[in-house]
Short mmCIF file of C-alpha atoms and ligand atoms in Angstrom, two decimals:
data_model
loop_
_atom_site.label_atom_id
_atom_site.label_comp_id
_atom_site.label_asym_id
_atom_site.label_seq_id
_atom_site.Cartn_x
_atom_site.Cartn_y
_atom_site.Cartn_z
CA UNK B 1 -67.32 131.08 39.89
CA UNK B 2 -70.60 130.63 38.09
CA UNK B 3 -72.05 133.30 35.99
CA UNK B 4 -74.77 135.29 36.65
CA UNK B 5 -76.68 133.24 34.04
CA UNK B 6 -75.77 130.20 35.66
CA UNK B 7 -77.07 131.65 38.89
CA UNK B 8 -80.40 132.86 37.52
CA UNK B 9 -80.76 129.30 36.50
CA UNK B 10 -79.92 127.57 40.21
CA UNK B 11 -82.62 129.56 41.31
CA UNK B 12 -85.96 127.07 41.86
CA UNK B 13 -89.30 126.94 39.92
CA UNK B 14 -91.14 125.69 42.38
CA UNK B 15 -93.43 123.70 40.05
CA UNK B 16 -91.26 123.27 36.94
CA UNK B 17 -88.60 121.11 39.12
CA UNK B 18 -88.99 117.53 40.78
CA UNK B 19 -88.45 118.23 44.15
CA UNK B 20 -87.78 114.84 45.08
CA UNK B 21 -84.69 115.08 43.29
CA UNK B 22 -83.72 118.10 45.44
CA UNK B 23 -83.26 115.75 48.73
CA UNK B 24 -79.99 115.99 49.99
CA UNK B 25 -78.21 113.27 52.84
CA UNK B 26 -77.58 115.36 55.61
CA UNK B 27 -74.08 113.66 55.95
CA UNK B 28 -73.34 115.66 52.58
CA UNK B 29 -72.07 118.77 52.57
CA UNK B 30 -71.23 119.07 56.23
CA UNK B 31 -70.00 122.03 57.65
CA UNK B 32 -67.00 120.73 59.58
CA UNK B 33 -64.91 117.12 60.02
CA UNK B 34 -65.02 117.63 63.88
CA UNK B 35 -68.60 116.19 64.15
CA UNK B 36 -70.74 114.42 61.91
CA UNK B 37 -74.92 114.16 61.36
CA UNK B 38 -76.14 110.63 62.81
CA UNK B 39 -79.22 108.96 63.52
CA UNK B 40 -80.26 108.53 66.86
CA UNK B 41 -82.18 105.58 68.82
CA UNK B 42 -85.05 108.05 69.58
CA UNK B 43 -85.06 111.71 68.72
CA UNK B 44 -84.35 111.08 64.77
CA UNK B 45 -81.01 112.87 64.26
CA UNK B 46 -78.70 114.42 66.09
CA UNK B 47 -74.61 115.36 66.28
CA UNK B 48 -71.97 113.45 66.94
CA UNK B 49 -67.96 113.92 67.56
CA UNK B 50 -65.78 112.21 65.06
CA UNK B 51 -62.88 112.79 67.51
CA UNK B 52 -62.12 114.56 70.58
CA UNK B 53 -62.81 117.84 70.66
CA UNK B 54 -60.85 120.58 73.27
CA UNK B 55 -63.36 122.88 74.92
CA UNK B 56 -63.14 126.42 73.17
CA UNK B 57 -62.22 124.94 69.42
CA UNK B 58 -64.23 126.31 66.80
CA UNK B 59 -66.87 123.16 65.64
CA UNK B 60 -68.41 124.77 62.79
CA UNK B 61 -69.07 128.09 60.63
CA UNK B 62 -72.01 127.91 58.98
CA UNK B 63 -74.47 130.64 56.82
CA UNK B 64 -77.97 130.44 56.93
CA UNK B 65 -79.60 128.35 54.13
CA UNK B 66 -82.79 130.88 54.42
CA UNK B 67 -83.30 133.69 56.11
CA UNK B 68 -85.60 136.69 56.99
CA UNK B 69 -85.40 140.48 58.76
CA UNK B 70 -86.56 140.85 62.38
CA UNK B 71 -90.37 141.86 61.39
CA UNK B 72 -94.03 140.87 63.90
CA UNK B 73 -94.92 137.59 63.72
CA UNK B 74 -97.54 138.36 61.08
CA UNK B 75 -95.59 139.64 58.82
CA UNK B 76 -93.10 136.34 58.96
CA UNK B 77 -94.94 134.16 56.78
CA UNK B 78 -94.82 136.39 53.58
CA UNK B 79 -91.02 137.32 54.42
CA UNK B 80 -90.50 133.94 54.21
CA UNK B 81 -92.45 133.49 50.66
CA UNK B 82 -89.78 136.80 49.16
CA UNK B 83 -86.89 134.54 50.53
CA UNK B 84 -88.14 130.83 49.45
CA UNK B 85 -88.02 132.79 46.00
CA UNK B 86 -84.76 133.89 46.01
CA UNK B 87 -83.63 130.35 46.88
CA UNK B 88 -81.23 128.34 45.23
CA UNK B 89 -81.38 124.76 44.79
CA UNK B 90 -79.02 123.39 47.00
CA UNK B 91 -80.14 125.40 50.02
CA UNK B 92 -83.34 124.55 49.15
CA UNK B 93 -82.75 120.84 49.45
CA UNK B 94 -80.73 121.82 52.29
CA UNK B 95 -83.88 122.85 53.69
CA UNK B 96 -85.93 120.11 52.93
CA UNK B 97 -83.80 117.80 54.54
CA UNK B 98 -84.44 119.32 58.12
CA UNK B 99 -87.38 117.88 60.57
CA UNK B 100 -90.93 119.61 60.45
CA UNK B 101 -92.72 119.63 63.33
CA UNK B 102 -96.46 118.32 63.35
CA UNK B 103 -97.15 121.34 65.44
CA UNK B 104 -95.47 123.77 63.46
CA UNK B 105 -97.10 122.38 60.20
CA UNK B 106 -100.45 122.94 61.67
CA UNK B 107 -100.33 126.23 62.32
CA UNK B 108 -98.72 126.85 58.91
CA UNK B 109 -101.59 124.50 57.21
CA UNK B 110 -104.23 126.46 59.54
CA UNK B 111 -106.18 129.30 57.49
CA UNK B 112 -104.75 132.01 58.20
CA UNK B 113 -101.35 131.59 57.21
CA UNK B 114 -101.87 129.02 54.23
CA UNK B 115 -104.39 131.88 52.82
CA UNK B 116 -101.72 134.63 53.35
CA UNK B 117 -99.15 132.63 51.71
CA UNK B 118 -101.79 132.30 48.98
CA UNK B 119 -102.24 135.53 48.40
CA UNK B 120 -98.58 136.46 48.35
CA UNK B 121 -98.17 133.29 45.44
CA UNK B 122 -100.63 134.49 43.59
CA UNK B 123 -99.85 138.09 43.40
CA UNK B 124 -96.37 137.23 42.71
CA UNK B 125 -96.27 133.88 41.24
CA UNK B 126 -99.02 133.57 39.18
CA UNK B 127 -97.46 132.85 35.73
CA UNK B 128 -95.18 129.88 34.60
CA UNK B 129 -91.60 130.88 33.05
CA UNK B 130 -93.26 131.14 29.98
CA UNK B 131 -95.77 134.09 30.79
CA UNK B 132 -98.84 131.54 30.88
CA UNK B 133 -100.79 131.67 33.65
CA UNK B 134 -100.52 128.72 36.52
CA UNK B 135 -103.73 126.56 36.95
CA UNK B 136 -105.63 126.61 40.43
CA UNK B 137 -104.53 123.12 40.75
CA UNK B 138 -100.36 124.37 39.63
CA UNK B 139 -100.73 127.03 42.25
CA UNK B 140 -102.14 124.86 45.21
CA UNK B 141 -99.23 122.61 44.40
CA UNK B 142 -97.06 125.42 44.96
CA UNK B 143 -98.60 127.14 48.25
CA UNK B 144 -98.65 123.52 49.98
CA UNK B 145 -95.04 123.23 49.11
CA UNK B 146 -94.47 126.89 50.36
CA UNK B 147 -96.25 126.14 53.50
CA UNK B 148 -94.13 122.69 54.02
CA UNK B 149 -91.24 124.49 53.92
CA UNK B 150 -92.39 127.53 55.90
CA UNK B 151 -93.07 124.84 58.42
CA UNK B 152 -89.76 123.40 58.30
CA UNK B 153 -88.60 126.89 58.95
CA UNK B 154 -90.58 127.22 62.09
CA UNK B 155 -89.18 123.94 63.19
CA UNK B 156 -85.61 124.71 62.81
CA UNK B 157 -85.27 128.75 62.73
CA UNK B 158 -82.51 130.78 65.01
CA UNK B 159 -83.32 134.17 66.23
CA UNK B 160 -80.21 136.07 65.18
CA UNK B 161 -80.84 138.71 67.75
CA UNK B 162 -83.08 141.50 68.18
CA UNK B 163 -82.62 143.57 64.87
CA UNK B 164 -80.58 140.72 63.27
CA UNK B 165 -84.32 138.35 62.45
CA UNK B 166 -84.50 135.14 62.03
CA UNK B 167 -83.02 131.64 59.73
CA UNK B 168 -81.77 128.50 59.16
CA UNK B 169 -78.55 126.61 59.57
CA UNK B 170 -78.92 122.81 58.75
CA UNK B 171 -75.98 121.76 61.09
CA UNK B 172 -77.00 123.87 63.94
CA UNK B 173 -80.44 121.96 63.54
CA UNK B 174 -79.42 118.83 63.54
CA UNK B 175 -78.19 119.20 67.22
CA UNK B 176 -81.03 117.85 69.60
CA UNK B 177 -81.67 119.95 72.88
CA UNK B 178 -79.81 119.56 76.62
CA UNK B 179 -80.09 122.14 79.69
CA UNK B 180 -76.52 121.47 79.50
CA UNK B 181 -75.32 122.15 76.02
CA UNK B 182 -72.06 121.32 75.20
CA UNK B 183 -71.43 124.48 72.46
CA UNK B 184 -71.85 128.11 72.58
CA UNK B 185 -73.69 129.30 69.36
CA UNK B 186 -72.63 132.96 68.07
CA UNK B 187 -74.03 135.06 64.99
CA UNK B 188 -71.68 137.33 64.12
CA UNK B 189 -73.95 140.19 62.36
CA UNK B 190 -71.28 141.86 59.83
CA UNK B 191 -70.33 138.39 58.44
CA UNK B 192 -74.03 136.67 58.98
CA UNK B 193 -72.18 133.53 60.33
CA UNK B 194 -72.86 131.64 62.96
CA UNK B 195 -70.07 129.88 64.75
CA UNK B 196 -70.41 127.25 67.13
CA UNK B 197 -67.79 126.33 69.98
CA UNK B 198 -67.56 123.69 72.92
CA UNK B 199 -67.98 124.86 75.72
CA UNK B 200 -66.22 121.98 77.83
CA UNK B 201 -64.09 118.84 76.34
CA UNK B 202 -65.86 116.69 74.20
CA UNK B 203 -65.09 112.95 73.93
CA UNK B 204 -65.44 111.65 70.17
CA UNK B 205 -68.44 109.86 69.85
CA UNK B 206 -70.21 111.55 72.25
CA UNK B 207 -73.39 113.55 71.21
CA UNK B 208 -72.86 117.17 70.53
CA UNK B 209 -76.01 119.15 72.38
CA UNK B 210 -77.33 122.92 72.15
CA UNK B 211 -80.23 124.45 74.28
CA UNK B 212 -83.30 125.98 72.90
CA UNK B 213 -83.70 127.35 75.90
CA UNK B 214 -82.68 130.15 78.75
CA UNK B 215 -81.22 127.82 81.17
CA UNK B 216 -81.15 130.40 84.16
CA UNK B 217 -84.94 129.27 84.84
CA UNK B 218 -86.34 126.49 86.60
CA UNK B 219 -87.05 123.27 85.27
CA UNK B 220 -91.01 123.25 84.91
CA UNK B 221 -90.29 126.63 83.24
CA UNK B 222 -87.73 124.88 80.62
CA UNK B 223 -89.91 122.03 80.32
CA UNK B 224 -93.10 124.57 79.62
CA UNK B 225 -90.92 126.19 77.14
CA UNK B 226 -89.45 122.94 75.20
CA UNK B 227 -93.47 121.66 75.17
CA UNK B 228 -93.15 123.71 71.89
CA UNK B 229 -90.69 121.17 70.03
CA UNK B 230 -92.87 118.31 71.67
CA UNK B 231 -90.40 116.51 73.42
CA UNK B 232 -89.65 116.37 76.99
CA UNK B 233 -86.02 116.80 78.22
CA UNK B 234 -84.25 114.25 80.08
CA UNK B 235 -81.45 115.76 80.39
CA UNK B 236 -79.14 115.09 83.37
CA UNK B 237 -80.50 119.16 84.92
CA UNK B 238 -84.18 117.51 84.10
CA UNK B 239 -83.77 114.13 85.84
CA UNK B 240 -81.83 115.13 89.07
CA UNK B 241 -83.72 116.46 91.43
CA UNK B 242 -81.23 117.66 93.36
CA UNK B 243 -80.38 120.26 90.67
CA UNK B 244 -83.94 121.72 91.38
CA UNK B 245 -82.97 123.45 94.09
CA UNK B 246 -79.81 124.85 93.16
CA UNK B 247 -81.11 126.23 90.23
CA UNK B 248 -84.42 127.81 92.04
CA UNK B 249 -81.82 129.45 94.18
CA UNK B 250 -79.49 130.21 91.33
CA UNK B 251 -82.85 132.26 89.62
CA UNK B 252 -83.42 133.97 92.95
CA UNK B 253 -79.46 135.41 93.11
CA UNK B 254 -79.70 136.31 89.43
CA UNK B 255 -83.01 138.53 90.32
CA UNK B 256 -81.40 140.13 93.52
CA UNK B 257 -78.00 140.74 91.69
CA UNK B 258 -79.96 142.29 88.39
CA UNK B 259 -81.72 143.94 90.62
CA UNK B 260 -79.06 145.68 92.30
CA UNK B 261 -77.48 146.53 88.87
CA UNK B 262 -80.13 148.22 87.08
CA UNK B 263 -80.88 150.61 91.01
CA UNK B 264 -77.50 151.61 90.73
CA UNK B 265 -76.59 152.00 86.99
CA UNK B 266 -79.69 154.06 86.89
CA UNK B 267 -79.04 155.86 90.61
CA UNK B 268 -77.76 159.40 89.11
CA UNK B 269 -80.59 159.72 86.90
CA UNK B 270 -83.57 160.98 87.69
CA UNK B 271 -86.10 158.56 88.64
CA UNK B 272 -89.86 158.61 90.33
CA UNK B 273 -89.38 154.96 91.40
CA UNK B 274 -88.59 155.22 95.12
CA UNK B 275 -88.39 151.42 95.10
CA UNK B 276 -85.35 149.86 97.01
CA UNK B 277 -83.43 147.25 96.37
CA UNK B 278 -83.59 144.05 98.19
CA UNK B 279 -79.36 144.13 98.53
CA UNK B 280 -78.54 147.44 100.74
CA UNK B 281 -74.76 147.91 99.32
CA UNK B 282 -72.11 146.60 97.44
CA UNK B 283 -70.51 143.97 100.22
CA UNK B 284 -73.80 142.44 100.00
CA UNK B 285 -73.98 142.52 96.50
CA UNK B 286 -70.68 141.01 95.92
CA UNK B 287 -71.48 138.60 98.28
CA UNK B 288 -74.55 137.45 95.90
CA UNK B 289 -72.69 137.07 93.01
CA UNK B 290 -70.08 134.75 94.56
CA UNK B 291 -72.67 132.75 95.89
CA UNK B 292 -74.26 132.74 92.24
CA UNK B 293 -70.59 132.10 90.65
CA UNK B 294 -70.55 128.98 93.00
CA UNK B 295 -74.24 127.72 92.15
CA UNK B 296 -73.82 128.28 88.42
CA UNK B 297 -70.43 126.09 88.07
CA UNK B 298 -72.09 123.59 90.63
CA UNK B 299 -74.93 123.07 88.51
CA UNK B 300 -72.53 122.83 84.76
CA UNK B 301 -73.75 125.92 83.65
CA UNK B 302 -71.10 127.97 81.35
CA UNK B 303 -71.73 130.50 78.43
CA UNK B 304 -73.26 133.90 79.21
CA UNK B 305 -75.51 133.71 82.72
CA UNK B 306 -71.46 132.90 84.20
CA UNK B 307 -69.76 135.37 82.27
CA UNK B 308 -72.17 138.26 83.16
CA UNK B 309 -71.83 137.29 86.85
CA UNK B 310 -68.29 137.04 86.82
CA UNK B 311 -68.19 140.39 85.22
CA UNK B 312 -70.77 142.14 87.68
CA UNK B 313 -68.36 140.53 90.64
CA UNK B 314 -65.56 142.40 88.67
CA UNK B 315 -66.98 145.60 89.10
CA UNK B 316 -68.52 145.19 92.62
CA UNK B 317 -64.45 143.90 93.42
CA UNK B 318 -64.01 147.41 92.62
CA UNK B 319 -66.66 149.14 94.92
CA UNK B 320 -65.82 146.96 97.93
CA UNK B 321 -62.31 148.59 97.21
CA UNK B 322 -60.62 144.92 95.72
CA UNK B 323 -58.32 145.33 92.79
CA UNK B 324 -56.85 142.14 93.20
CA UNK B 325 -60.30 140.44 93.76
CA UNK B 326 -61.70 142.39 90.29
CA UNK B 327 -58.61 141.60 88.16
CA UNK B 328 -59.35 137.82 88.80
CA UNK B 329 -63.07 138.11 88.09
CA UNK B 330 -62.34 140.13 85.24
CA UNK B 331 -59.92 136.98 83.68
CA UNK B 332 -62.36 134.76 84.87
CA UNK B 333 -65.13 136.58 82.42
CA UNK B 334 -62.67 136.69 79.94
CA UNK B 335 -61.63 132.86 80.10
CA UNK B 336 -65.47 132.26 79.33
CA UNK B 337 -65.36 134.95 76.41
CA UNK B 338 -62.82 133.25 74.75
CA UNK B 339 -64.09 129.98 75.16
CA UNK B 340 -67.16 130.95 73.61
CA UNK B 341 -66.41 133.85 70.85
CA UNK B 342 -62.52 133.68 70.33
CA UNK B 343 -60.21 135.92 71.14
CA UNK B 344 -61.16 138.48 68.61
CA UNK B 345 -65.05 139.01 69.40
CA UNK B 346 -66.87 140.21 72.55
CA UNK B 347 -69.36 138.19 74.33
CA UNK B 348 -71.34 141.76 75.18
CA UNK B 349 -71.29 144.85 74.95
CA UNK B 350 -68.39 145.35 77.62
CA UNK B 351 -64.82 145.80 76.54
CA UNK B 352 -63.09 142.75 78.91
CA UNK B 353 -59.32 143.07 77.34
CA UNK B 354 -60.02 147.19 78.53
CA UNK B 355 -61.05 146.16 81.79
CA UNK B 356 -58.31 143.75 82.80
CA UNK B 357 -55.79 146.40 81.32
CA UNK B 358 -57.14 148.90 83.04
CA UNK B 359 -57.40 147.38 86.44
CA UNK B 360 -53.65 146.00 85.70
CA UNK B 361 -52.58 149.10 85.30
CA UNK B 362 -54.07 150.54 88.78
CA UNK B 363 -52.67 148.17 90.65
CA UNK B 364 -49.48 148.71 89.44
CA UNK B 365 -49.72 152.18 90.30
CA UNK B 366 -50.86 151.29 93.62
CA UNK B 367 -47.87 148.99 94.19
CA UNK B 368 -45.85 152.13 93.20
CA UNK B 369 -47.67 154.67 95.27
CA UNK B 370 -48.60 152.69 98.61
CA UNK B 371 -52.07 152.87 98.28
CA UNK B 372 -55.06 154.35 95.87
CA UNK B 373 -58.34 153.95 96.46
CA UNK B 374 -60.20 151.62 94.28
CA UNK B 375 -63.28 153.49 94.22
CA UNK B 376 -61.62 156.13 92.67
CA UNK B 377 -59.72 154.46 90.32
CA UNK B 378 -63.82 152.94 88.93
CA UNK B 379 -64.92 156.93 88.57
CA UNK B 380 -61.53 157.51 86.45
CA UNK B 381 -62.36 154.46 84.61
CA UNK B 382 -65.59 155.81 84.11
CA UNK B 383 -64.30 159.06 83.02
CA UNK B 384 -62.08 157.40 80.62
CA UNK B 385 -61.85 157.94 76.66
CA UNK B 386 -59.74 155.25 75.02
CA UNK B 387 -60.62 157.11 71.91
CA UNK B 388 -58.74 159.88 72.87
CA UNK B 389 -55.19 160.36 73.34
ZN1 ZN R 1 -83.15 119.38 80.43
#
């Protein structure tokens, strides 16, 4: 382990260090053997499998190289200059060795931010190692540099949820964009790691994608969207029409079913909306996610927009009086949990392993006692404390 001396001393001076030294290969250093960094005929570099990889094993762990707290988006650009300080040399080469985007590095270079960022090296940055003060010349050196890499980190950040803010994880950013990703990315917030996991077999050789983007939306609205990273997708969702449709349709069951959801989660409460909603009961409800279940795998998409349907068509399984029909959506939910967090993480806040056990249970005592009423058996669930004994 390296002292704290040693430490201190990993840490950059920004001026005092050749920084072209600092460039890294991004082959080095990789964070797993299952996939490797390669150049790519036309969108620079991207991921690749080095064998064949199951769907639901664990690709890659990876920490951010740099990263800051969920703040306004004015308030980013000096975060950023606190954490570029606390940098050490290896992440910071890490860094360097990710894409910046021309748009991202104009609105960094624009006056605003460069004169924020500035301020911030100036206030705090103003004097060598030695205690002598930087030139004007030393210190524009040093807030282009900032800015560069500021830019880089616009190019290449992950929002790590709402409270969790924002960074950077070289591997994760070397994967190029598809509306049908082949990984599931997950931060975990107590360890700050972000796993990544396929999400269907991978052949080796075969180029590892993520998506920037929510793919329950329709394609000019993804496309709109990607604009931002200047590229347009031509992904096999982007070039078949016929997938147009089917996702349009997909969108409007998602509304109708979220719709129904949020009326009925929020029906005890007291509420001035008299607004209805468009499904009139649960049999029509149920019927809406099944449809959506059968859209969404049509269309290739797996992760979170299936697992939250699967798991609504759980609970309406319940209201329509189904146990057997909930059980099996509840697995189903749970299949995609697994596949994307592991066993030993939840995909939301809902408690799946509960749910199954619970329902398991209740049909068990069914068997036993002829018949129960399912229904009844959701208010108990409702009711119940696992907390308590
Ligand atoms: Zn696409």
């Amino acid at each position: 382990m390296a002292s704290q001396d040693q430490r201190t001393a990993d840490k950059v001076d920004l001026i005092a260090d050749d920084l072209s030294s600092l460039v890294i290969h991004p082959d080095e250093e990789l964070a797993t053997t299952l996939a490797k960094v390669s150049r790519t005929p036309s969108s620079g570099f991207g991921v690749f499998a080095t064998q064949d990889i199951p769907k639901g094993a664990l690709i890659a762990v990876e920490s951010a190289v740099i990263s800051i707290p969920a703040v306004p988006d004015e308030q980013a650009a000096i975060e950023f200059c606190k954490a570029l300080h606390q940098i050490s040399k290896a992440n910071l080469a890490r860094l360097q060795s990710l894409s910046l985007d021309p748009l991202a590095w104009n609105s960094v270079s624009g006056d605003s931010v460069r004169s924020r960022i500035w301020q911030w090296c100036e206030d705090n940055l103003a004097s060598n190692q030695g205690g002598q003060r930087k030139s004007h010349h030393e210190l524009s050196i040093l807030v282009d540099h900032t800015c560069r890499c500021y830019g880089i980190f616009l190019t290449n950040n992950l929002e790590t949820g709402s409270n969790s803010g924002r960074g950077v994880y070289p591997f994760f950013s070397r994967m190029n964009h598809s509306c049908r990703p082949d990984i599931y990315e997950f931060f975990d917030t107590k360890t700050k790691e972000l796993s990544l996991r396929a999400i269907h077999d991978i052949k080796a050789g075969d180029q590892i994608h993520s998506t920037y983007v929510d793919l329950l939306q329709p394609r000019k609205k993804r496309q709109k969207t990607l604009e931002a990273w200047g590229f347009t997708c031509q992904c096999p969702a982007c070039t078949n029409q016929t997938f147009d449709a089917l996702g349009e349709r997909a969108v409007e069951l998602d509304d109708m079913l979220e719709e129904y959801l949020f009326y009925h989660d929020d029906f005890s409460s007291d509420t001035d909306d008299d607004h209805e909603p468009f499904l009139k009961g649960p049999d029509e409800a149920l019927g809406v996610a099944q449809e959506l279940i059968q859209l969404l795998k049509d269309q290739g998409i797996y992760g979170e927009s299936l697992y939250h349907t699967y798991w609504s068509a759980s609970k309406l399984g319940v209201e329509v009086d189904d146990l057997q029909l909930a059980l099996g959506y509840a697995r189903e939910a749970r299949e995609i949990e697994v596949c994307c967090v592991g066993p030993d993480r939840k995909l939301s806040d809902d408690d799946t392993v509960e749910w199954i056990s619970y329902l398991e249970s209740q049909i068990e005592h069914a068997n036993e006692n002829g018949s129960l009423s399912a229904r009844l058996a959701h208010q108990e669930y409702e009711e119940y404390d696992p907390s308590s004994p």
